[in-house]
mmCIF file of C-alpha atoms and ligand atoms in Angstrom:
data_model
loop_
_atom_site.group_PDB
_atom_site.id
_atom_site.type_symbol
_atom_site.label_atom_id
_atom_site.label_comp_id
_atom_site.label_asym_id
_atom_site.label_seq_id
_atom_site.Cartn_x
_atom_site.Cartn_y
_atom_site.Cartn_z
ATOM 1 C CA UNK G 1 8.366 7.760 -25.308
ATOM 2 C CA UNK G 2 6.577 4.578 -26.616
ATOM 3 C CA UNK G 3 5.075 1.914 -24.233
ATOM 4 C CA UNK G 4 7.426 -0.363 -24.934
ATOM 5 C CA UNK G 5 10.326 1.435 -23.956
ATOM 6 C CA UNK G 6 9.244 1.928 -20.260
ATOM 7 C CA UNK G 7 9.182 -0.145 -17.700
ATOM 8 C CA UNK G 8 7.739 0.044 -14.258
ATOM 9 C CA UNK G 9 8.883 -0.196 -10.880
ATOM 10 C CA UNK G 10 8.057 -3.816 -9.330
ATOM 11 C CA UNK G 11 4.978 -2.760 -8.331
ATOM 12 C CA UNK G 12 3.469 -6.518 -9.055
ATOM 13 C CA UNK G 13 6.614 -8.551 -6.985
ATOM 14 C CA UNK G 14 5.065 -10.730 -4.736
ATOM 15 C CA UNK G 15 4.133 -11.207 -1.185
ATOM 16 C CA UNK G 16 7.142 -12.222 0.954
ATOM 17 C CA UNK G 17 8.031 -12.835 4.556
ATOM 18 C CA UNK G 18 9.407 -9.562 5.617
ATOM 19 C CA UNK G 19 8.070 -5.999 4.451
ATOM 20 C CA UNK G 20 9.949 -2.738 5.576
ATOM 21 C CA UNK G 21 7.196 0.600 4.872
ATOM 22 C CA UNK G 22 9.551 3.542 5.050
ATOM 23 C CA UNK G 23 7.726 7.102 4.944
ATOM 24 C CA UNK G 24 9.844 10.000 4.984
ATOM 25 C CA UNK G 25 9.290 14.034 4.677
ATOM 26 C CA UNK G 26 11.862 15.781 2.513
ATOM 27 C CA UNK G 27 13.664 18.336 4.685
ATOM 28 C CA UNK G 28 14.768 22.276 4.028
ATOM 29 C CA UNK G 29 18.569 21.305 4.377
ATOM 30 C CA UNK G 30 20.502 22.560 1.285
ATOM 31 C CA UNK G 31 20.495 20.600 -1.814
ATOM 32 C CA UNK G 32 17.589 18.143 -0.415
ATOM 33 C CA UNK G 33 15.772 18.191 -3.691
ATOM 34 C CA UNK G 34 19.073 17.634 -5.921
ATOM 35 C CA UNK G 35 19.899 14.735 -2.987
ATOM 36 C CA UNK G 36 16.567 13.249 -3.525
ATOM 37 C CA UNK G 37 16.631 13.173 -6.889
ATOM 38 C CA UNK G 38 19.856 11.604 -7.632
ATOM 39 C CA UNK G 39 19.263 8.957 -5.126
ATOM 40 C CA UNK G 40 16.056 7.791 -6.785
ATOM 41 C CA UNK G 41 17.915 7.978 -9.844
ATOM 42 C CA UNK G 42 20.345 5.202 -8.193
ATOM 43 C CA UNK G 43 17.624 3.330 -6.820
ATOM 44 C CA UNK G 44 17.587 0.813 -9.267
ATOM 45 C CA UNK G 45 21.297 0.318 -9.096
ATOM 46 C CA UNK G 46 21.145 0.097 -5.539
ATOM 47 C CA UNK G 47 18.975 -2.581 -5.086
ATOM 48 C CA UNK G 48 20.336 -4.586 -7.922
ATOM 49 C CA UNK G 49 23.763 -4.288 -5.289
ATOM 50 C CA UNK G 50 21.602 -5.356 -2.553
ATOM 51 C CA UNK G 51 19.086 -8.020 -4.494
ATOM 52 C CA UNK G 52 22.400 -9.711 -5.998
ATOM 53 C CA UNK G 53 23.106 -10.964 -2.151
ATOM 54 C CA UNK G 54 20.882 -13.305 -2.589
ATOM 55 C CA UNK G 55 18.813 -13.796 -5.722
ATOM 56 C CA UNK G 56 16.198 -16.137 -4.204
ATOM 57 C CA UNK G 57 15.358 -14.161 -1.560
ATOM 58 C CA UNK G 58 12.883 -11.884 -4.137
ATOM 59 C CA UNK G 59 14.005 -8.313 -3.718
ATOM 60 C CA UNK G 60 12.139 -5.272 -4.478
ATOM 61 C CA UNK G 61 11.615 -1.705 -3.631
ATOM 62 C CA UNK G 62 8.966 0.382 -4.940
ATOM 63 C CA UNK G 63 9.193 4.287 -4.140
ATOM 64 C CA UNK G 64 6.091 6.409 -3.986
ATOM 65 C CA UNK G 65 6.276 10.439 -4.631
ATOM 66 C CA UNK G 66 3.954 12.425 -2.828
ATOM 67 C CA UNK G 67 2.078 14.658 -4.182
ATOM 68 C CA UNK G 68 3.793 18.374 -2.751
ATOM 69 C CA UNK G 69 6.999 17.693 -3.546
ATOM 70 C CA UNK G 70 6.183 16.076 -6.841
ATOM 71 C CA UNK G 71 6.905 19.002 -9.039
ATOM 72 C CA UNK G 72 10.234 19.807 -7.196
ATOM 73 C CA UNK G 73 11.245 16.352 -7.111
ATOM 74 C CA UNK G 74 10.427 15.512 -10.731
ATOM 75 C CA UNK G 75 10.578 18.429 -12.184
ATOM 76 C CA UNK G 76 7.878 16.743 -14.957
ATOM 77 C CA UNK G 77 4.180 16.842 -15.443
ATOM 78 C CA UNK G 78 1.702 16.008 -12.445
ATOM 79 C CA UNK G 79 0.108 12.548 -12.665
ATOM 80 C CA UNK G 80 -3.599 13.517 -13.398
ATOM 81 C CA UNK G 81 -5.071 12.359 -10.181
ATOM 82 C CA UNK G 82 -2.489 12.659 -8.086
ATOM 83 C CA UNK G 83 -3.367 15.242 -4.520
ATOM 84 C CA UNK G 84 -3.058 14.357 -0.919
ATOM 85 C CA UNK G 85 -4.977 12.062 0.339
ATOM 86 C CA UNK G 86 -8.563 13.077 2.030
ATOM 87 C CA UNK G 87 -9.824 12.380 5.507
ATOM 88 C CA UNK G 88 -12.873 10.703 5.244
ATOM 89 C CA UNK G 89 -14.937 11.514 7.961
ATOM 90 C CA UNK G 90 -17.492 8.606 8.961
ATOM 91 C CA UNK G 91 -20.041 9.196 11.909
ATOM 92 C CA UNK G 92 -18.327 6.959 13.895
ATOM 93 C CA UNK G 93 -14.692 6.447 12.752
ATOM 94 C CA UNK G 94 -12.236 9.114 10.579
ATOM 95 C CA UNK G 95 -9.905 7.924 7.796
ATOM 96 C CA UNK G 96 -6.881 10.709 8.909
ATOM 97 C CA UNK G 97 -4.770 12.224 6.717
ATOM 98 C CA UNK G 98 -1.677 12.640 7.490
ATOM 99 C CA UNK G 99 1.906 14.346 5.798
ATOM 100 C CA UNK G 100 4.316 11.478 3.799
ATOM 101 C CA UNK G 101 7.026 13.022 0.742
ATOM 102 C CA UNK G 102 8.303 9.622 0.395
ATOM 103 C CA UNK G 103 7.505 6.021 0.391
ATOM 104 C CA UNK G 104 9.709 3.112 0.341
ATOM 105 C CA UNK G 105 7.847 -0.093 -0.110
ATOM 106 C CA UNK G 106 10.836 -2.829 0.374
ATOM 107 C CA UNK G 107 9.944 -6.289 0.212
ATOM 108 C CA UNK G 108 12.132 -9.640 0.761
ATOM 109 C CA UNK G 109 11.890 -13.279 1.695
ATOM 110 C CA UNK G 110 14.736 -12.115 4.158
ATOM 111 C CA UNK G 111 14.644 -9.351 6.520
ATOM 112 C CA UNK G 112 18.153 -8.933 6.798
ATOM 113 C CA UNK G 113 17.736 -7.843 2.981
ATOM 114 C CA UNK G 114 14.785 -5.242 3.619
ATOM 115 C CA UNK G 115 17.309 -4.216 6.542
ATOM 116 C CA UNK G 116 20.565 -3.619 4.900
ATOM 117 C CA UNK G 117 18.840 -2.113 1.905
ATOM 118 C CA UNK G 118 17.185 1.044 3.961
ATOM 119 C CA UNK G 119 20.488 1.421 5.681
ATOM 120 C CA UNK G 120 22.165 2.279 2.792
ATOM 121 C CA UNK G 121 19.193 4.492 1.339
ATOM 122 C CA UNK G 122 19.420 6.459 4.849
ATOM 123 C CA UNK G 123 22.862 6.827 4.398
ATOM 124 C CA UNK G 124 22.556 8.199 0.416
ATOM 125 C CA UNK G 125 19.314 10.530 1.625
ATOM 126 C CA UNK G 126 21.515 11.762 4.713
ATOM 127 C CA UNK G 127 19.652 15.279 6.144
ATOM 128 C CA UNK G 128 17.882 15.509 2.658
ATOM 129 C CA UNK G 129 14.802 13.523 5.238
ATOM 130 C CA UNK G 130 13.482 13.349 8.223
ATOM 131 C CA UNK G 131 11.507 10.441 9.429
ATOM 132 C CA UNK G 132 7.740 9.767 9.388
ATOM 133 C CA UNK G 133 6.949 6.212 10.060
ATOM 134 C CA UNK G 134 8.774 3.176 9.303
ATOM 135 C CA UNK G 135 6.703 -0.191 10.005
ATOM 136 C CA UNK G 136 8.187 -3.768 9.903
ATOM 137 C CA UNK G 137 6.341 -6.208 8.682
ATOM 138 C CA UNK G 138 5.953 -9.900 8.587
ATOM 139 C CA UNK G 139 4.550 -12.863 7.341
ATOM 140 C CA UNK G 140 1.348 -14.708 9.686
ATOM 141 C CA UNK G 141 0.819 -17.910 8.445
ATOM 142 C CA UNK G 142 -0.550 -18.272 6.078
ATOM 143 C CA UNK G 143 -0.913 -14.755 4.626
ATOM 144 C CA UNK G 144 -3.620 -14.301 7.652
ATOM 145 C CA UNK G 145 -3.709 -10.881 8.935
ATOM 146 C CA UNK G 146 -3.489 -10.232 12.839
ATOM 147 C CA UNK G 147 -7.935 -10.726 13.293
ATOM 148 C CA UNK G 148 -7.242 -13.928 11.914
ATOM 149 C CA UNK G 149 -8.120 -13.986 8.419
ATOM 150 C CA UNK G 150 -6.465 -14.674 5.301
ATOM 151 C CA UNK G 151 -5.631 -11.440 3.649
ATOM 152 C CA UNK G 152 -4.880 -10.846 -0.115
ATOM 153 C CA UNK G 153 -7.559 -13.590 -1.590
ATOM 154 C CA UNK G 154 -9.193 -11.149 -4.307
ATOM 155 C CA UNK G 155 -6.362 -9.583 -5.641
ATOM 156 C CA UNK G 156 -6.049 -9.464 -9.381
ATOM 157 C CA UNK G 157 -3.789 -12.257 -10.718
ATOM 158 C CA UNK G 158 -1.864 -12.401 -14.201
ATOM 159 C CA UNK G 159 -2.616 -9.996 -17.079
ATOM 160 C CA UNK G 160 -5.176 -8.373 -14.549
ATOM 161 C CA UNK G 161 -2.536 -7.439 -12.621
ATOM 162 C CA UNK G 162 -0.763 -4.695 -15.122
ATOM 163 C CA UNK G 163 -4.636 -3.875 -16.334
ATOM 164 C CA UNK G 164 -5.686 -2.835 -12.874
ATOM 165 C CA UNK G 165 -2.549 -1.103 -11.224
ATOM 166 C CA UNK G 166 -0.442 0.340 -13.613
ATOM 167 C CA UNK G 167 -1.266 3.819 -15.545
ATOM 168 C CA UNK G 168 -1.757 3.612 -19.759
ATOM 169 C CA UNK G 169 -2.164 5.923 -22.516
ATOM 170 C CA UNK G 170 -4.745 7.527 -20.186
ATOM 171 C CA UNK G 171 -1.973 9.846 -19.141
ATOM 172 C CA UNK G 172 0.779 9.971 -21.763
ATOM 173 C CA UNK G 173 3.535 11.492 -19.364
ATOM 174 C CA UNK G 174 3.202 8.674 -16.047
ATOM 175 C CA UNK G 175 2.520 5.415 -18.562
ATOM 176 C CA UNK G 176 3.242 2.653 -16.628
ATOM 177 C CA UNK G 177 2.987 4.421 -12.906
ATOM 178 C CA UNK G 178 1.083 3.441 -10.084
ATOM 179 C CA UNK G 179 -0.914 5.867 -7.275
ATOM 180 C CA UNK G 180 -0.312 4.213 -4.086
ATOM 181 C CA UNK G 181 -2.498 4.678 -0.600
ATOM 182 C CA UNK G 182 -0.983 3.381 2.566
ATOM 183 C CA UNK G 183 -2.789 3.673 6.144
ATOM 184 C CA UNK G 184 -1.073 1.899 9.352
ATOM 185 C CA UNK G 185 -4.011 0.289 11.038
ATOM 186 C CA UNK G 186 -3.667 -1.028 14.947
ATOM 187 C CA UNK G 187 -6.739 -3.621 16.245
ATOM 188 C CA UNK G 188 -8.511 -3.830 19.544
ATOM 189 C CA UNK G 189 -7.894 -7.837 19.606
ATOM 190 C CA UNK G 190 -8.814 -8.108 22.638
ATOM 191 C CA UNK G 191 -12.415 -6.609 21.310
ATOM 192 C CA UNK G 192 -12.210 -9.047 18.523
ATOM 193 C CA UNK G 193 -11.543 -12.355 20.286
ATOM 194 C CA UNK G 194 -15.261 -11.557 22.290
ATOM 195 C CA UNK G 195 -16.679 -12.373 19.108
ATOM 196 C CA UNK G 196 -17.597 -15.572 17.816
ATOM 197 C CA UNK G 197 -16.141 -16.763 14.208
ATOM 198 C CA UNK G 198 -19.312 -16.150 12.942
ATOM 199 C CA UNK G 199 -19.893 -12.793 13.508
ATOM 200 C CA UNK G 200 -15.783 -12.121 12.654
ATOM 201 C CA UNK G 201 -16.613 -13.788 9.163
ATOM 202 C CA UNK G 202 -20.379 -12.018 8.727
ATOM 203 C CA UNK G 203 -17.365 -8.687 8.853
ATOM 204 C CA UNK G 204 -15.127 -9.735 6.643
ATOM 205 C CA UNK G 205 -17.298 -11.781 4.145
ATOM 206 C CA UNK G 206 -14.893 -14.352 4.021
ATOM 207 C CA UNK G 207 -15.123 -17.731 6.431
ATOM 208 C CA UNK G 208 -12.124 -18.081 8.746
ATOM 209 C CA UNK G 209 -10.833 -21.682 8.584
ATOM 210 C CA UNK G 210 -10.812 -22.093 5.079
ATOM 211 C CA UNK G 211 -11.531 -18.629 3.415
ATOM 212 C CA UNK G 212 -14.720 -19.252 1.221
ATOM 213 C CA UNK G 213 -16.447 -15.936 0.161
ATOM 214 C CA UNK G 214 -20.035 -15.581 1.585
ATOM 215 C CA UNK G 215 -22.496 -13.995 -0.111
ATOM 216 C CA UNK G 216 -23.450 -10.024 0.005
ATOM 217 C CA UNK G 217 -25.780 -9.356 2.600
ATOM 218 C CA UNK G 218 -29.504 -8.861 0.622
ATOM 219 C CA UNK G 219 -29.479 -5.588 2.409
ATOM 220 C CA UNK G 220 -28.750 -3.483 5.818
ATOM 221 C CA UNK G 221 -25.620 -3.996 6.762
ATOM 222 C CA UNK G 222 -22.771 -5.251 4.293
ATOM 223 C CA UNK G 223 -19.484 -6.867 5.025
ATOM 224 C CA UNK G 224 -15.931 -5.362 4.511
ATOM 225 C CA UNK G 225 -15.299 -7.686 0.995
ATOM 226 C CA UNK G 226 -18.958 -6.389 -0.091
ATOM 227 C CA UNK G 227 -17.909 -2.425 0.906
ATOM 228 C CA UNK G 228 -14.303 -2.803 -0.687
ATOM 229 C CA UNK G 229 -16.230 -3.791 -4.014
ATOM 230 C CA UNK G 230 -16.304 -0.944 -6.948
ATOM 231 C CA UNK G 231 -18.036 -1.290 -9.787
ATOM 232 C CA UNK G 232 -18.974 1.759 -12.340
ATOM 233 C CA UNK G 233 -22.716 1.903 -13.760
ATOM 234 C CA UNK G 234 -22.040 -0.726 -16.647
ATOM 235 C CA UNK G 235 -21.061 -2.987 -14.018
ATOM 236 C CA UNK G 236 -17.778 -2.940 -14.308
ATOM 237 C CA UNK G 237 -15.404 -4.029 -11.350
ATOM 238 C CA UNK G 238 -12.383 -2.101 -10.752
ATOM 239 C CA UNK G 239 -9.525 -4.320 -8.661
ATOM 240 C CA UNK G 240 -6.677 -3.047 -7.009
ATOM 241 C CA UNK G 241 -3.713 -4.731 -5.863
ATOM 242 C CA UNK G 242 -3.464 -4.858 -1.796
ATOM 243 C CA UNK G 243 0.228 -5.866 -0.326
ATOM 244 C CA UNK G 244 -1.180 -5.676 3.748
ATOM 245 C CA UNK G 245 1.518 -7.321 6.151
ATOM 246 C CA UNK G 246 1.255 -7.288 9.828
ATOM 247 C CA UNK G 247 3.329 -5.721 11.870
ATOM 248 C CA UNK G 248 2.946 -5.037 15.990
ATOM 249 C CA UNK G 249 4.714 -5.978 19.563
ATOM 250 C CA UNK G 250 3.224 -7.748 22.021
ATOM 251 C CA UNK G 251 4.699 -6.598 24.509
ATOM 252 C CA UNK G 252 3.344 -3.468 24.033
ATOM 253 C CA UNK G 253 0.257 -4.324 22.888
ATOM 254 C CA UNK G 254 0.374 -2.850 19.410
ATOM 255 C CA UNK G 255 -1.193 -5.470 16.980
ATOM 256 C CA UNK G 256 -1.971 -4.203 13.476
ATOM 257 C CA UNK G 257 -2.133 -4.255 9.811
ATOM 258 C CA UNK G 258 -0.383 -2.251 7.423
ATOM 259 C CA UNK G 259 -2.675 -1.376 4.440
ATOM 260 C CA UNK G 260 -1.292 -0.524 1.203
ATOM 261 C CA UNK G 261 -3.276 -0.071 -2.157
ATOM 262 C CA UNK G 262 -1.513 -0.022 -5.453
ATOM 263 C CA UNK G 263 -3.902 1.175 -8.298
ATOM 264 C CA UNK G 264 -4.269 2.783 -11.574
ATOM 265 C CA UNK G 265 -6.964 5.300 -10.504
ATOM 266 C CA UNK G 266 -6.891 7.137 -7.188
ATOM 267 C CA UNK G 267 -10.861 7.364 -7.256
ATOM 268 C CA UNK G 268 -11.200 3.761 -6.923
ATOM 269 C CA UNK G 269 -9.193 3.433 -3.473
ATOM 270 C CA UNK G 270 -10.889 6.446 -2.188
ATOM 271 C CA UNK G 271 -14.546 5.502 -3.315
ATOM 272 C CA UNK G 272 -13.759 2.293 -1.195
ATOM 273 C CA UNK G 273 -12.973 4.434 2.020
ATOM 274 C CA UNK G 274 -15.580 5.997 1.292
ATOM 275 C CA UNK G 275 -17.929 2.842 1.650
ATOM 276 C CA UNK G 276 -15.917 1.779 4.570
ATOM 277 C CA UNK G 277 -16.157 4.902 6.907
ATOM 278 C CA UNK G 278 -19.368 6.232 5.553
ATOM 279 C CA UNK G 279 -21.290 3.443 4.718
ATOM 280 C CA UNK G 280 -23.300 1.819 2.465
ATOM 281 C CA UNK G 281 -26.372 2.161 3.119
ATOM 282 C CA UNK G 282 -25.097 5.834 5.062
ATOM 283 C CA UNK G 283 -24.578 4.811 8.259
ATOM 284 C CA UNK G 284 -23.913 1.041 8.235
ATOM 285 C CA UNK G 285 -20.003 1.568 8.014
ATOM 286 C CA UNK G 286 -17.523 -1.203 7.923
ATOM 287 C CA UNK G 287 -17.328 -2.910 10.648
ATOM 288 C CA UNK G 288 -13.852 -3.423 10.639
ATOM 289 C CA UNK G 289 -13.554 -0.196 11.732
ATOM 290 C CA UNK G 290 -15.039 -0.950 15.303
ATOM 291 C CA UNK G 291 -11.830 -3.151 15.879
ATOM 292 C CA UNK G 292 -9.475 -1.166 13.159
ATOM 293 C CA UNK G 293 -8.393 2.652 13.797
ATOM 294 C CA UNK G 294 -6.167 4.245 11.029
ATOM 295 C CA UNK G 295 -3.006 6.212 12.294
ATOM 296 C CA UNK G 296 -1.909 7.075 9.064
ATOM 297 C CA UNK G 297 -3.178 7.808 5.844
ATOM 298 C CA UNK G 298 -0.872 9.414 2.837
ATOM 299 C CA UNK G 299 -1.381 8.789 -1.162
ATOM 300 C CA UNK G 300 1.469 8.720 -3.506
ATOM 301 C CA UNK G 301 2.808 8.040 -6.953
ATOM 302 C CA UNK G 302 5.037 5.103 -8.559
ATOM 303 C CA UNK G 303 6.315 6.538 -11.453
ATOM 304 C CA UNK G 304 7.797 4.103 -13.616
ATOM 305 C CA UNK G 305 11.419 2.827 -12.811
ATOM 306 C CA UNK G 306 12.453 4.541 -16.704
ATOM 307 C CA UNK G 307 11.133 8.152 -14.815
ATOM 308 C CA UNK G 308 13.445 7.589 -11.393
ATOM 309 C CA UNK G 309 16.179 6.369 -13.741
ATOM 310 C CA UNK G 310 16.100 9.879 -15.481
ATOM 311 C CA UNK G 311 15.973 11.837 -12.520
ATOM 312 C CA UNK G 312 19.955 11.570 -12.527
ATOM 313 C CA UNK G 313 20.230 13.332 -15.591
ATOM 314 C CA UNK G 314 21.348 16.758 -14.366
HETATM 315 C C1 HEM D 401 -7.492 -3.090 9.051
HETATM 316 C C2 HEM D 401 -7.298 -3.056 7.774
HETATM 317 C C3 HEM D 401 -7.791 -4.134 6.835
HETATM 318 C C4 HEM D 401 -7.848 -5.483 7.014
HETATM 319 C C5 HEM D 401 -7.408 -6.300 8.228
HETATM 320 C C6 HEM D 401 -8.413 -6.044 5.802
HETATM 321 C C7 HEM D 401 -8.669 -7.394 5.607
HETATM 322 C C8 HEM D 401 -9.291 -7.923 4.488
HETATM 323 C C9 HEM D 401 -9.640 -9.313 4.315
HETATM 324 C C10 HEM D 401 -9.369 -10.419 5.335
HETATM 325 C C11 HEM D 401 -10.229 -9.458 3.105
HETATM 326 C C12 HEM D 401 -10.803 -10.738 2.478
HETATM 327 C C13 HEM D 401 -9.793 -11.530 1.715
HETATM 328 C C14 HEM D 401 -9.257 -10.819 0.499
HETATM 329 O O1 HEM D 401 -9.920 -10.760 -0.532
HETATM 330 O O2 HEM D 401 -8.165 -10.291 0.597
HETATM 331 C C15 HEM D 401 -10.221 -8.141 2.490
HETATM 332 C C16 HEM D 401 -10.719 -7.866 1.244
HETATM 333 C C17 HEM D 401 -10.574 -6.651 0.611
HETATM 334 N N1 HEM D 401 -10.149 -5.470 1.197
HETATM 335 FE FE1 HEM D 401 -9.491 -5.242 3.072
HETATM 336 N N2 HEM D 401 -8.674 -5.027 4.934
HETATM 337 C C18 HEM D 401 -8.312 -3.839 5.525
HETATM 338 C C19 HEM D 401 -8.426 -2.577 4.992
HETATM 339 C C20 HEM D 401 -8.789 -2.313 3.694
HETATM 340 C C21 HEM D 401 -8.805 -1.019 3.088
HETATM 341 C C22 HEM D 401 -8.448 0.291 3.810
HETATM 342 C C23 HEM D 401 -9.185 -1.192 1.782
HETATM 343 C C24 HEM D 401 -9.352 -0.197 0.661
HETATM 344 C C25 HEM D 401 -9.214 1.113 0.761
HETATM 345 C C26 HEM D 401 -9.419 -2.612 1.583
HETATM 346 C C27 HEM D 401 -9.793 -3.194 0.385
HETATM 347 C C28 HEM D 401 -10.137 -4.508 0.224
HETATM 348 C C29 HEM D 401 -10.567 -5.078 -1.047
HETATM 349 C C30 HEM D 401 -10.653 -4.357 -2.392
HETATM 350 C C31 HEM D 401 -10.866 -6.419 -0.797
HETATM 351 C C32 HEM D 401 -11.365 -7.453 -1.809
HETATM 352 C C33 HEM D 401 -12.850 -7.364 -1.971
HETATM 353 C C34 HEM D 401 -13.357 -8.392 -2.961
HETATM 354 O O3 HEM D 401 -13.381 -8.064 -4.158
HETATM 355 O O4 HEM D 401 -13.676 -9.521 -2.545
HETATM 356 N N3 HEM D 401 -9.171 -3.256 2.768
HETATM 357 N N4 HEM D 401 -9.657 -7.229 3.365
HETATM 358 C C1 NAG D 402 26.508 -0.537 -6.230
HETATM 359 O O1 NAG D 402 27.708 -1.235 -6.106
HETATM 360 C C2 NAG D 402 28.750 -0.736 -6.933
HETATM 361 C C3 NAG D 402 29.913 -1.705 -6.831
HETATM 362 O O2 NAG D 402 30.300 -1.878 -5.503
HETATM 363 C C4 NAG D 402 29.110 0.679 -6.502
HETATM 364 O O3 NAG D 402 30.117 1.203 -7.343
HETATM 365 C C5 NAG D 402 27.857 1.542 -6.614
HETATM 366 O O4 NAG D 402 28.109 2.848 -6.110
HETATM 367 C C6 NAG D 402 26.692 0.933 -5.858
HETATM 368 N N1 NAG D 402 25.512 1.703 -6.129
HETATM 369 C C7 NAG D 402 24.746 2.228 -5.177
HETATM 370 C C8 NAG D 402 23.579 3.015 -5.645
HETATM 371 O O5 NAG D 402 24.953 2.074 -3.987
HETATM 372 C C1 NAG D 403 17.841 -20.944 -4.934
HETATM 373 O O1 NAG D 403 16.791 -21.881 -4.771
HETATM 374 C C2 NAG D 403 16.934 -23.045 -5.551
HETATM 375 C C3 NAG D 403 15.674 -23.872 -5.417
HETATM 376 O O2 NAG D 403 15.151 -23.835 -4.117
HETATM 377 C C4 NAG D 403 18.193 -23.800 -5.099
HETATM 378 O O3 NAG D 403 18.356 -24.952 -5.882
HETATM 379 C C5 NAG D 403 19.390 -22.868 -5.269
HETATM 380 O O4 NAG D 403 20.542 -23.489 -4.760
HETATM 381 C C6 NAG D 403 19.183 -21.552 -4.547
HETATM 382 N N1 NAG D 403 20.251 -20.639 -4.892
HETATM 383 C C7 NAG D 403 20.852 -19.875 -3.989
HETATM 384 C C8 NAG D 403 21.900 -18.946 -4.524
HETATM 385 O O5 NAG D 403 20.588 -19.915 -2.806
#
């Protein structure tokens, strides 16, 4: 298949006001796979019904694969990189792994939208799943995550964005795929709010108010903007696009951040958790992480929406 001919999912749609992550486990019930793979072959058509509802309210759904139940569910060649994704064990704080078959990133300015649309994917998927997590998520602000802080600033923007998150001719058979990382993050904000803005925004590397970068730390210990900064030995950077939305319930004290990573090469997310939870300098993790414990952390694969179309051809 040429370039030209295939088109990816809507991996680059933009931030909105409501978020649904959907992670689901395929189940042993007869026919699963076949069920699976002729609703992600209708995917496309089924948010078009949804989307049509109302056009301004920017629809989209992205669906990850995971990687062991790629080959059944595909039934093609493996993306290069793709494998579950690796605990990272820090001194202090553990990146956890933990199991995801499917991922259903659904995004809308409405949340009616996000809801109505994963009601009718339940329904099609029926006892083909089983459910892992689903986290709602919203808009704070303006694009500030729960600690406070604007979230999102150094993502790649126009022709970067394609360069950085979507696969090429690196590996012919997933062209214009994505590998995908999620982790569900809750904070200690009552630990946070003991600190003063300075020492939040010495963390982050970012100031609060009005979100001006500071600069890395000469040495010792580095901030979270400084850690989540890849560059190969030519000095090359290597972005990735981050779609993190709040979620949580005060009521129950749950406050936390949804992280998910869209990127062209695995290695890149998972040399950044590597900084965060190990360190750089070893030892001086992120400290983030003091405030920030993972619950979740799965990798998948966008293939492009031309591969989920063709899924239905059987
Ligand atoms: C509790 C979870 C997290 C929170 C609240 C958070 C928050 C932030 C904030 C406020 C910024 C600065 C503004 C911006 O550029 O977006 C930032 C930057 C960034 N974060 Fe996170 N983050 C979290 C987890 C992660 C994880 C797990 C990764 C990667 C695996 C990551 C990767 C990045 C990257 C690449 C940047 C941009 C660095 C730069 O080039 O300036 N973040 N994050
Ligand atoms: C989309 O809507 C059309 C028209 O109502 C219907 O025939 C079709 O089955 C729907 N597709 C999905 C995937 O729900
Ligand atoms: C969409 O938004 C535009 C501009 O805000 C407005 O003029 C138009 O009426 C809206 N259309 C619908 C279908 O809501």
């Amino acid at each position: 298949m040429s370039r030209a001919a295939i088109q990816s999912q809507r991996v680059d749609a933009p931030l909105t006001q409501a978020a649904t992550f959907l992670v689901l486990s395929v189940t042993d019930a007869p026919e699963a796979i076949q069920k699976v793979r002729s609703t992600l072959a209708s995917i496309s058509d089924l948010s078009k019904n949804v989307s049509i509802r109302d056009l301004n309210a920017s629809f989209a759904c992205t669906v990850g694969i995971g990687s062991d139940v790629w080959d059944r569910v595909t039934r093609l060649p493996r993306p290069a990189e793709l494998h579950p994704f690796p605990a990272v064990k820090g001194a202090v704080h553990t990146a956890v792994s933990t199991p995801g078959d499917l991922l259903f990133h659904i995004r809308s300015e409405r949340r009616d939208l996000c809801f109505e649309f994963e009601r009718q994917l339940m329904d099609s998927l029926g006892d083909a799943v089983a459910l892992i997590d689903e986290t709602v998520g919203f808009r704070y602000f303006d694009v500030r995550d729960l600690l406070g802080f604007v979230d999102g600033t150094a993502n790649p923007v126009g022709p970067a964005v394609p360069d950085s998150i979507l696969v090429a001719e690196e590996d012919a058979h997933v062209v214009g795929g994505s590998y995908i990382v999620v982790q569900k993050y809750v904070h200690n904000l009552k630990g946070w709010s003991t600190l003063k803005a300075e020492q939040q925004e010495a963390i982050i590397g970012r100031t609060k108010l009005d979100n001006v970068e500071l600069d890395d730390a000469e040495s010792g210990q580095q901030s979270h903007k400084t850690l989540a900064t890849i560059e190969d030995d030519d000095g090359n950077e290597y972005s990735i696009l981050r779609d993190n939305m709040p979620f949580g319930s005060p009521g129950s004290g749950e406050f936390g951040t949804y992280f998910i990573g869209y990127s062209r090469r695995l290695w890149v997310i998972e040399r950044m958790l590597e900084r965060m939870f190990k360190g750089d300098p070893p030892g001086l993790h992120d400290r983030l992480l003091d405030f920030s414990k993972p619950l979740t952390g799965t990798t998948f694969f966008a293939p492009s929406a031309s591969l989920l179309d063709g899924l239905g051809n059987d």
